[in-house]
Each structure stands twice: as C-alpha cells, then as structure tokens.
Coordinates of C-alpha atoms in Angstrom, one line a residue:
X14 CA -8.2 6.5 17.1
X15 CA -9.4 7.8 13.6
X16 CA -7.3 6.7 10.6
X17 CA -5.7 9.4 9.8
X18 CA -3.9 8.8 12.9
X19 CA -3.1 5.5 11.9
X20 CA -2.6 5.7 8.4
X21 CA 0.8 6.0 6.7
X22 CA 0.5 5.9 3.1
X23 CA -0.1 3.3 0.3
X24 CA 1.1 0.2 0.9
X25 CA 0.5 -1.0 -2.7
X26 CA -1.5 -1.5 -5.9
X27 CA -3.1 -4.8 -7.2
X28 CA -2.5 -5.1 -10.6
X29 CA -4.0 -8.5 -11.8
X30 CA -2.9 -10.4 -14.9
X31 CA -3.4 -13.3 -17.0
X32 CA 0.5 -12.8 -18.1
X33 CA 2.4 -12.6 -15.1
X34 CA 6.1 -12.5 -17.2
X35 CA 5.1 -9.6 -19.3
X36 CA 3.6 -7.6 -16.4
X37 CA 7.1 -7.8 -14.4
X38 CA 8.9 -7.0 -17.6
X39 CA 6.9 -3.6 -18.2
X40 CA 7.4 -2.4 -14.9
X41 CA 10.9 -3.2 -14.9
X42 CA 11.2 -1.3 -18.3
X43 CA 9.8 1.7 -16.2
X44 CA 12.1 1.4 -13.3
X45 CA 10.3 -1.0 -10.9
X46 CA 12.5 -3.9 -9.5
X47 CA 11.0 -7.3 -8.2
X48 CA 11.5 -7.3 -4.6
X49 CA 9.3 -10.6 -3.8
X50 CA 8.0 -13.8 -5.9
X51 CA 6.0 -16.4 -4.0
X52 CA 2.9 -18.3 -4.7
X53 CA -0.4 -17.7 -3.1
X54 CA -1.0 -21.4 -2.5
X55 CA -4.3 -20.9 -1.4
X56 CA -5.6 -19.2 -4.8
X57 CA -2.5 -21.1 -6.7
X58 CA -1.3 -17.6 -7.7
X59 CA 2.0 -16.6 -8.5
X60 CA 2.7 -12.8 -6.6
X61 CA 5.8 -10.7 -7.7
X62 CA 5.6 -7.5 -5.6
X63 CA 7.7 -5.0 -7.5
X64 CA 9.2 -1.4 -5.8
X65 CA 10.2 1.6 -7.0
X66 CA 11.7 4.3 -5.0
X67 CA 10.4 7.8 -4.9
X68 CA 13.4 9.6 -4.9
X69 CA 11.7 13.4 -3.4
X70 CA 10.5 12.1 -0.5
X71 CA 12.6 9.0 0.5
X72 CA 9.6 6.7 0.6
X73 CA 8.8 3.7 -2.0
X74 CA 5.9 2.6 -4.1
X75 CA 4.8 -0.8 -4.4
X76 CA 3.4 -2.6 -6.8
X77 CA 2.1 -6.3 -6.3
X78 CA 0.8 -8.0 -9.8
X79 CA -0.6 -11.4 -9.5
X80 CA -2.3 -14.1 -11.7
X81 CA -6.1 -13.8 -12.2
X82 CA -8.3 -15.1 -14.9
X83 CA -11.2 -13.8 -13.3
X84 CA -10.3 -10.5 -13.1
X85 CA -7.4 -9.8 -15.5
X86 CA -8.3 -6.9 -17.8
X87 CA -11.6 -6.2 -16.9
X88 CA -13.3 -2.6 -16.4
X89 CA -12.4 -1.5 -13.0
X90 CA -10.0 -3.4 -12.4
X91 CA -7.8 -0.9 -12.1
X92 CA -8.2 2.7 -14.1
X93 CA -4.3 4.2 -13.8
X94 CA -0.9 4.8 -12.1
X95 CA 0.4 7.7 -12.0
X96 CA 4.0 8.2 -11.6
X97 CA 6.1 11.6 -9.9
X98 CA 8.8 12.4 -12.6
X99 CA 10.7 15.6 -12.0
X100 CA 11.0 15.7 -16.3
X101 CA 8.3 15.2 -18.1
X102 CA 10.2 16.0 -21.4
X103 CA 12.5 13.4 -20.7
X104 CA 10.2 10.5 -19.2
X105 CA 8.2 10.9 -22.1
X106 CA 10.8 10.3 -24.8
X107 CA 12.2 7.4 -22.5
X108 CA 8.9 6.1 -22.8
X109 CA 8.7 6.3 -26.7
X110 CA 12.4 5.6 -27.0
X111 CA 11.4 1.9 -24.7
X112 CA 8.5 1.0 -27.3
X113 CA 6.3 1.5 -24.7
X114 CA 2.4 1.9 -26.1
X115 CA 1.6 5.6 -26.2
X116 CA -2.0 6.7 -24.9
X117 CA -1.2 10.3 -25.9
X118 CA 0.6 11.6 -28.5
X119 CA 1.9 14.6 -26.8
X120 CA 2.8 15.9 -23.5
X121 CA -0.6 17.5 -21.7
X122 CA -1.0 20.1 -19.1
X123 CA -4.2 20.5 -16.4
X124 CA -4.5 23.8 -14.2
X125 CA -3.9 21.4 -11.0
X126 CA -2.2 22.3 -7.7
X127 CA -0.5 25.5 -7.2
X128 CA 0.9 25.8 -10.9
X129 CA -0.8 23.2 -12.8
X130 CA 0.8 19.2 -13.8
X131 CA 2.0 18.1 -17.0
X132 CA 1.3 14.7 -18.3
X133 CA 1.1 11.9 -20.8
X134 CA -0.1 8.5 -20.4
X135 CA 0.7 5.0 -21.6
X136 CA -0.9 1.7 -21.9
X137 CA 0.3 -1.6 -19.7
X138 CA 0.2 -5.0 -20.6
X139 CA -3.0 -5.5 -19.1
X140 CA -5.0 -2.6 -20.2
X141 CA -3.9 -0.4 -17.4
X142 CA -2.9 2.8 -17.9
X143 CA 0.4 4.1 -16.6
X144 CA 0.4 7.9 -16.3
X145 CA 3.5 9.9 -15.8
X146 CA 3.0 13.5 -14.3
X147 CA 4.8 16.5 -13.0
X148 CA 3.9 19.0 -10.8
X149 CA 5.0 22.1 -12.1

C-alpha cells in the first residue's frame, strides 16, 4: 500500500506557544472552537486542540496548540495557515474590525489555480502568520 492509498487529509497543525491563554483566544476570535484541553503529562504540557469546520467540503481543520519554551516562536516553527474564505472582502474587514495584527495592508491577488487567489495575511500571537485566501 502506498500512502496515497492510505492517506486522508490533515489531521492537524502544531502550533507551539509560551502563552497558551492567548493562543486559544486568537483562534477563537477567528472562528476556531476548543474541542479538547488535557495535559501531556509526560512533557507537563497543557494541549487545547481547537476545530473549525470547512463549510465547502464538509470536513474540519484542526488545530492543536501546546506549551513549549523550547520551541515557541522560533524560525520554522511554523511559517503560516492559510484559511478557505468564500469573501475575502469581508474576512478582511472582520479581521481589522477584531484588532487583529495586519501583515498586509491591502487585499493581494497571485495568478494561482484556474483563475488566480486573493489574499491578505495576519500575524498570531506567536509569530505565526494566519493567511486568509480565496480562490477565485
């Protein structure tokens, strides 16, 4: 079996933190909603997976953000997310409208996929950036 045949998607993104509180409360600001809080007694880590659902195609992102000095904030950690919207217009004056911190100052568009994306990206609470994009 090759893994494409056994393969279903992404299961979820790490996003370490030294500020587990704050993390949580960005992503719920963006529409993520804690689904799971435990501690990782074996690393004494506190874990809050967070989930969204993908509305197009009935499926759900995860999220799981979890307490790391050693990691937290670092190059590489973790470059971007980006995030389906079917309105960019309107999920990027939600964004400005939530006091969210604004990467770009303006919608932007690339000549990607059949008729290009438009995009604009902000800044998380752990240096991560958190793009929102639309397929045109």
């Amino acid at each position: 079996m090759k893994f494409p045949e056994m393969l279903t998607g992404v299961q979820h993104i790490g996003v370490p933190t030294n500020d587990l509180e704050k993390t949580v409360a960005f992503y719920e600001t963006i529409g993520f909603q804690p689904v799971l809080e435990i501690v990782n007694e074996a690393a004494n880590e506190r874990v809050t997976f967070l989930q969204l659902k993908n509305l197009v195609i009935e499926t759900y992102v995860m999220i799981e953000t979890y307490e790391s000095d050693d990691v937290a904030g670092k190059p590489g950690a973790i470059d971007h997310i980006a995030l389906d919207t079917t309105d960019i217009e309107a999920a990027f004056a939600a964004a400005k409208e939530a006091g969210l911190t604004m990467l770009d100052d303006e919608i932007h568009g690339l000549p990607f996929w059949a008729n290009g994306v438009k995009f604009f990206t902000v800044e998380g609470p752990n240096g991560e950036k958190v793009e929102f994009c639309q397929k045109l």
